[in-house]
CSV table of C-alpha atoms in Angstrom, one decimal:
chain,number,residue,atom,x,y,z
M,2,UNK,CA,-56.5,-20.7,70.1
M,3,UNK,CA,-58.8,-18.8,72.7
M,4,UNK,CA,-57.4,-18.9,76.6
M,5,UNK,CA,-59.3,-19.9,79.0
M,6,UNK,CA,-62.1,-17.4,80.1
M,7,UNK,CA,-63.8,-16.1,83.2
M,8,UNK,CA,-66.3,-14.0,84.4
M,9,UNK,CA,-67.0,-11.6,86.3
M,10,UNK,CA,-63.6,-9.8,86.4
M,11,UNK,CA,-64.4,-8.3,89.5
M,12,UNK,CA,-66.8,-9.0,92.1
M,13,UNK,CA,-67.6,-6.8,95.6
M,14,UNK,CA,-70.2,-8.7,97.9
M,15,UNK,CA,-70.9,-8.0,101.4
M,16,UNK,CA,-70.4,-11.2,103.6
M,17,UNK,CA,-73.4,-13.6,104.2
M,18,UNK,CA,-74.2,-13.2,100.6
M,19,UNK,CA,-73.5,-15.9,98.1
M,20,UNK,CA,-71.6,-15.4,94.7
M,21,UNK,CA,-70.7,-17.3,91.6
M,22,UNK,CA,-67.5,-17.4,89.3
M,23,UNK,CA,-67.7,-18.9,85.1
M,24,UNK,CA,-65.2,-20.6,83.6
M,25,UNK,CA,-65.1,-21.8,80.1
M,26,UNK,CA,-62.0,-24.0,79.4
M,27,UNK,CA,-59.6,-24.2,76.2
M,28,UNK,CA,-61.4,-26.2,73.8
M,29,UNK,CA,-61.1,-29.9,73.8
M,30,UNK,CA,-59.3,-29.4,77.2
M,31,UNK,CA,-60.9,-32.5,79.9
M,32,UNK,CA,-59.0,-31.3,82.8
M,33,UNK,CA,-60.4,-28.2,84.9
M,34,UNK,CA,-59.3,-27.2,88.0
M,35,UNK,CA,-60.2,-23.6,90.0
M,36,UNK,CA,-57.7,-22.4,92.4
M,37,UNK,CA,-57.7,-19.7,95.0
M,38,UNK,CA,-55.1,-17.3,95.4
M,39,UNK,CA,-55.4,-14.9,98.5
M,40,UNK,CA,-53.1,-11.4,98.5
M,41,UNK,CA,-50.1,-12.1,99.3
M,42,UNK,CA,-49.8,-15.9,99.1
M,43,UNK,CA,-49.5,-18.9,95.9
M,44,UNK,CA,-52.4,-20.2,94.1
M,45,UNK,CA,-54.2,-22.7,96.4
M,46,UNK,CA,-56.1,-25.8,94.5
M,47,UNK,CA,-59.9,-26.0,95.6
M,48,UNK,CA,-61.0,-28.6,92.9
M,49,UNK,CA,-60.1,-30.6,89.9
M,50,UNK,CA,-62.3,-32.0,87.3
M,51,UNK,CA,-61.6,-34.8,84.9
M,52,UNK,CA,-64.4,-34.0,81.7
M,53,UNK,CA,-67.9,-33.5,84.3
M,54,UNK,CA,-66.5,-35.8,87.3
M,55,UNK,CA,-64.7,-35.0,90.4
M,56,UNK,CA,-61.4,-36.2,90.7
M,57,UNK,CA,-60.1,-34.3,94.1
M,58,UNK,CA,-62.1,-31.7,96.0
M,59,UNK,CA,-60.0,-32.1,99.5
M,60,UNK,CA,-59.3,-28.6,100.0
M,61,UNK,CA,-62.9,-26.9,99.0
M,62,UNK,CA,-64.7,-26.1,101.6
M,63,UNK,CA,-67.6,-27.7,101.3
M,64,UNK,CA,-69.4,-25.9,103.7
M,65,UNK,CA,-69.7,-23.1,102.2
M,66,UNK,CA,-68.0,-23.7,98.4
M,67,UNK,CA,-69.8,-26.1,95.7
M,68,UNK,CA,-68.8,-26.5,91.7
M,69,UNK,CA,-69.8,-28.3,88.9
M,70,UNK,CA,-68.9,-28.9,85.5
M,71,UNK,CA,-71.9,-29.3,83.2
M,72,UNK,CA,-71.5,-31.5,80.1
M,73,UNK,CA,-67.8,-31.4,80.8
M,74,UNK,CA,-67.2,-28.4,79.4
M,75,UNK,CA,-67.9,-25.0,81.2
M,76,UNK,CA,-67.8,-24.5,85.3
M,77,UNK,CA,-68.6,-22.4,87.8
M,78,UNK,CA,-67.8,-22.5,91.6
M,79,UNK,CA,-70.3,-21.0,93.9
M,80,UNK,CA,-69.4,-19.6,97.3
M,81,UNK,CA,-72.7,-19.4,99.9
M,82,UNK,CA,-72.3,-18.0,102.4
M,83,UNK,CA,-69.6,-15.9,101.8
M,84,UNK,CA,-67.1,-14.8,104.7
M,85,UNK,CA,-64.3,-12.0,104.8
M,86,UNK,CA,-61.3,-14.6,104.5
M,87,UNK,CA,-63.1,-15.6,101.1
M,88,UNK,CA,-61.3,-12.4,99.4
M,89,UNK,CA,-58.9,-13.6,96.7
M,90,UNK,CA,-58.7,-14.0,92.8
M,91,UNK,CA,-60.3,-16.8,91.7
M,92,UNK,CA,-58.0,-18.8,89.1
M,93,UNK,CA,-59.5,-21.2,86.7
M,94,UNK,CA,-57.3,-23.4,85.0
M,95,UNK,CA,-57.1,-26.2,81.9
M,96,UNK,CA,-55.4,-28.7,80.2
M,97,UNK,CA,-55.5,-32.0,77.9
M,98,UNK,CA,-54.8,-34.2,80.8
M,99,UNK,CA,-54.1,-34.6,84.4
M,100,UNK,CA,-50.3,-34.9,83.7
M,101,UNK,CA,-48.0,-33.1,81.7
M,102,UNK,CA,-48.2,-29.4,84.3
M,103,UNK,CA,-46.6,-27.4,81.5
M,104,UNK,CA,-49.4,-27.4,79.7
M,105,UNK,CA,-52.1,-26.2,82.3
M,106,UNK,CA,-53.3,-22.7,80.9
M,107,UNK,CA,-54.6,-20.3,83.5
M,108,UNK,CA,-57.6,-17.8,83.6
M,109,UNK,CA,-57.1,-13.9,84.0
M,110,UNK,CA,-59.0,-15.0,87.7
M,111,UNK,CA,-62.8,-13.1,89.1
M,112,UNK,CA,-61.1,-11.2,91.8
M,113,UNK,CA,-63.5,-11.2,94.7
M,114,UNK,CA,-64.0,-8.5,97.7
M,115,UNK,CA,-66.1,-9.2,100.3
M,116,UNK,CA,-66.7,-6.6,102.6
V,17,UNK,CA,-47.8,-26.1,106.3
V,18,UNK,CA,-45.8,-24.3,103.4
V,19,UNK,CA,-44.6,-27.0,101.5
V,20,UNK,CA,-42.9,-24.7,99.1
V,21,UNK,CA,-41.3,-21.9,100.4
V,22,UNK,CA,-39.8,-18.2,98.3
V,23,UNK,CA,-38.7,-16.7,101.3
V,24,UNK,CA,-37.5,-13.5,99.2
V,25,UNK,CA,-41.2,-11.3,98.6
V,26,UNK,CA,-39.3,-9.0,96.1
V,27,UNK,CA,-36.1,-8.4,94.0
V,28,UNK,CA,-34.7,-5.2,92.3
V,29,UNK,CA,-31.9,-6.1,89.4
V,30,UNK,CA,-30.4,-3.7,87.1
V,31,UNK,CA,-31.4,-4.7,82.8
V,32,UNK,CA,-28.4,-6.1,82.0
V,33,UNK,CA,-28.0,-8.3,85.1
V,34,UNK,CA,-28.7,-11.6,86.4
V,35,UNK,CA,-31.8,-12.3,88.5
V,36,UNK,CA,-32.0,-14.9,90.7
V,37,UNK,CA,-35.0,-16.0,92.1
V,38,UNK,CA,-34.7,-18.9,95.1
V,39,UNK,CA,-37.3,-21.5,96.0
V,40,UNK,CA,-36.9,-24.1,98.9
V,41,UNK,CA,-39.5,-27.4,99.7
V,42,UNK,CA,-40.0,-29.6,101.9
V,43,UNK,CA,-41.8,-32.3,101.3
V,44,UNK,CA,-39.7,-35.1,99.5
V,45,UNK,CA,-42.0,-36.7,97.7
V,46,UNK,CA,-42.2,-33.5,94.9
V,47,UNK,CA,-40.3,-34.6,91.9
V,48,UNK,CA,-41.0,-32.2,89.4
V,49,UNK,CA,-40.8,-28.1,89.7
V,50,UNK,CA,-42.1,-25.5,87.6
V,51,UNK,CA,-41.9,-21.7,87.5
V,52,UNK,CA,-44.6,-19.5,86.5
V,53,UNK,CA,-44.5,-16.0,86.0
V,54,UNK,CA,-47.7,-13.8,86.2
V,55,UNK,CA,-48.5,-10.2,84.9
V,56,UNK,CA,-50.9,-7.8,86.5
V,57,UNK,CA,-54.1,-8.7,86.1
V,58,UNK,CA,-53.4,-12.1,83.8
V,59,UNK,CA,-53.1,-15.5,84.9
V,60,UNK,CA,-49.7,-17.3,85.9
V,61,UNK,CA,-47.7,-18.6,82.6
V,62,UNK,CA,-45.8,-21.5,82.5
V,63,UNK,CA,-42.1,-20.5,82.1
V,64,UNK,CA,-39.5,-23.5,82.6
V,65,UNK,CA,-39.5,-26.7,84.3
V,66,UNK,CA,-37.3,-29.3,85.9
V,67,UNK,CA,-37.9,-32.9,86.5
V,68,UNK,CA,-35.8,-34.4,89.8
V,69,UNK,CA,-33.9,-36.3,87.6
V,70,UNK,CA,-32.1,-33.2,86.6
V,71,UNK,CA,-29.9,-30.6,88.4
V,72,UNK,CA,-29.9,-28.2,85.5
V,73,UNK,CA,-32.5,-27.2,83.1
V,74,UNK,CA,-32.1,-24.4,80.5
V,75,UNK,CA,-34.1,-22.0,77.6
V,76,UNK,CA,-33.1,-19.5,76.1
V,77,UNK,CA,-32.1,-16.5,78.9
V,78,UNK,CA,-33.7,-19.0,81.7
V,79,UNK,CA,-32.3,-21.7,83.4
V,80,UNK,CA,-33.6,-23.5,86.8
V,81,UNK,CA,-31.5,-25.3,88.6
V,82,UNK,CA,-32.1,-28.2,91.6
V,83,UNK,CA,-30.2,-29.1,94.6
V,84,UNK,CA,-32.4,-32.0,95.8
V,85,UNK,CA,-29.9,-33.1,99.0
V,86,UNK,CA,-30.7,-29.4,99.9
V,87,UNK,CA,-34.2,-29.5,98.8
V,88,UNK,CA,-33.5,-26.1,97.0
V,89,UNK,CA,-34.1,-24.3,93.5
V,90,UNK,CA,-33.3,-21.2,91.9
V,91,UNK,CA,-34.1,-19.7,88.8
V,92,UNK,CA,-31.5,-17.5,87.1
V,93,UNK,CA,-32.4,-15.1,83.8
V,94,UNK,CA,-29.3,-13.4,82.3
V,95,UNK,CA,-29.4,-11.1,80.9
V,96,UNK,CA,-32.4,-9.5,82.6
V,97,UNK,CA,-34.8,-7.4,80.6
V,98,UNK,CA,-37.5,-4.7,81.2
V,99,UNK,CA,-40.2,-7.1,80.3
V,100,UNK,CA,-39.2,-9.2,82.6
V,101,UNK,CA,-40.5,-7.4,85.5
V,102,UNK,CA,-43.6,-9.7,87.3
V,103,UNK,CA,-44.3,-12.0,90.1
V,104,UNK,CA,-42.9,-15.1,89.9
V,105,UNK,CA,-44.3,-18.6,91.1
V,106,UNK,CA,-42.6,-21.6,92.0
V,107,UNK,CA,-44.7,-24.5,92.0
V,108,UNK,CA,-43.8,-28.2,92.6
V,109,UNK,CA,-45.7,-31.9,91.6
V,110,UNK,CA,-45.4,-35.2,92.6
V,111,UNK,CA,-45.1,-37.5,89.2
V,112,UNK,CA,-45.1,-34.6,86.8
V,113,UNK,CA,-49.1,-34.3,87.3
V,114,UNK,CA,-50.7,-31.0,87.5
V,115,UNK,CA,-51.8,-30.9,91.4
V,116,UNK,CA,-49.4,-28.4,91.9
V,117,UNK,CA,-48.3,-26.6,95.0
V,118,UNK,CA,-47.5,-23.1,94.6
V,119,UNK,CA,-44.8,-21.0,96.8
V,120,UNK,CA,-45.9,-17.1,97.7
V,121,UNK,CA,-43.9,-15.7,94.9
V,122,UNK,CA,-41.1,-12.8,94.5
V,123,UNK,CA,-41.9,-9.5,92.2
V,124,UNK,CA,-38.8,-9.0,90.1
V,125,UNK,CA,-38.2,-5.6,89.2
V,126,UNK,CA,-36.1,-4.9,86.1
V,127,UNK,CA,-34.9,-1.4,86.7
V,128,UNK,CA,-33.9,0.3,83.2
């Protein structure tokens, strides 16, 4: 069974400048969430998906951070305009369902840089 | 507001030994913890879990165990091995769901 992928791996952007992360879920997994992880801390949630439809986005910043998830399937978060503090691996995450947390399967992460 | 605390950043035990990794929370309405543990460069893995209705939770070299009067959890691997040298995540839910809250981690070092 393929992991869950992402894309870019690595990403170097100067601030003011906007950038976007991929993520392409375990197959048949309807549960998608992206979480941020800046050095030195946990994973943070930013967003969770149930199939194409929001279920909780209280900690994006909607400002400045949007995502989608097109046909349920594939997502990508967008980050416009970007800011220093926005440095941090990107984690994308899936599962079946929205309980049962042993069996959320995370990305390798885009690790981001913005200088 | 940390809800989940690993006040230890790193943690050198000899192969052979036990590690024991600590986690503390504070909000009472988690009821179900998890460790992770991640790799360079990978994503976090699920390792073991324990559900509040527990105190003790084993597999295989790992066990977790849970002091819930002192909100309070630990994660003990005997015996410890090279491989098992990584940063690991305590993470807690509320209702087993996958909203989880993540503590800052500890790197284990195995030393051979």
């Amino acid at each position: 069974e393929a992991g869950v992928a992402q894309s870019p791996r690595y990403k170097i952007i100067e601030k003011r400048q906007s950038v976007a992360f991929w993520c392409n879920p375990i197959s048949g997994h309807a549960t998608l969430y992206w979480y941020q992880q800046i050095l030195g801390q946990g994973p943070k949630l930013l967003i969770q998906f149930q199939n194409n439809g929001v279920v909780d986005d209280s900690q994006l910043p909607k400002d400045r951070f949007s995502a989608e998830r097109l046909k349920g399937v594939d997502s990508t978060l967008k980050i416009q305009p970007a800011k220093l503090e926005d440095s941090a691996v990107y984690l994308c995450a899936s599962s079946r369902g929205p309980t049962g947390a042993e069996k959320l399967f995370f990305g390798s992460g885009t690790q981001l840089s913005v200088l | 507001d940390q809800q989940v605390k690993q006040n230890s950043p790193s943690l050198s035990v000899q192969e052979g030994r036990i590690s024991i990794l600590n986690c503390d929370y504070t909000n009472s309405m988690f009821d179900y913890f998890l460790w992770y543990k991640k790799y360079p460069a990978e994503g976090p893995t699920f390792l073991i879990s324990i559900s509040s209705i527990k105190d003790k939770n084993e597999d295989g070299r790992f066990t977790v165990f849970l002091n819930k009067s002192a909100k309070h959890l630990s994660l003990h691997i005997v015996p410890s091995q090279p491989g098992d040298s990584a940063v690991y995540f305590c993470a807690a839910s509320v209702g087993g769901n996958e909203k989880l809250t993540f503590g800052t981690g500890t790197r284990l070092t195995i030393i051979p």
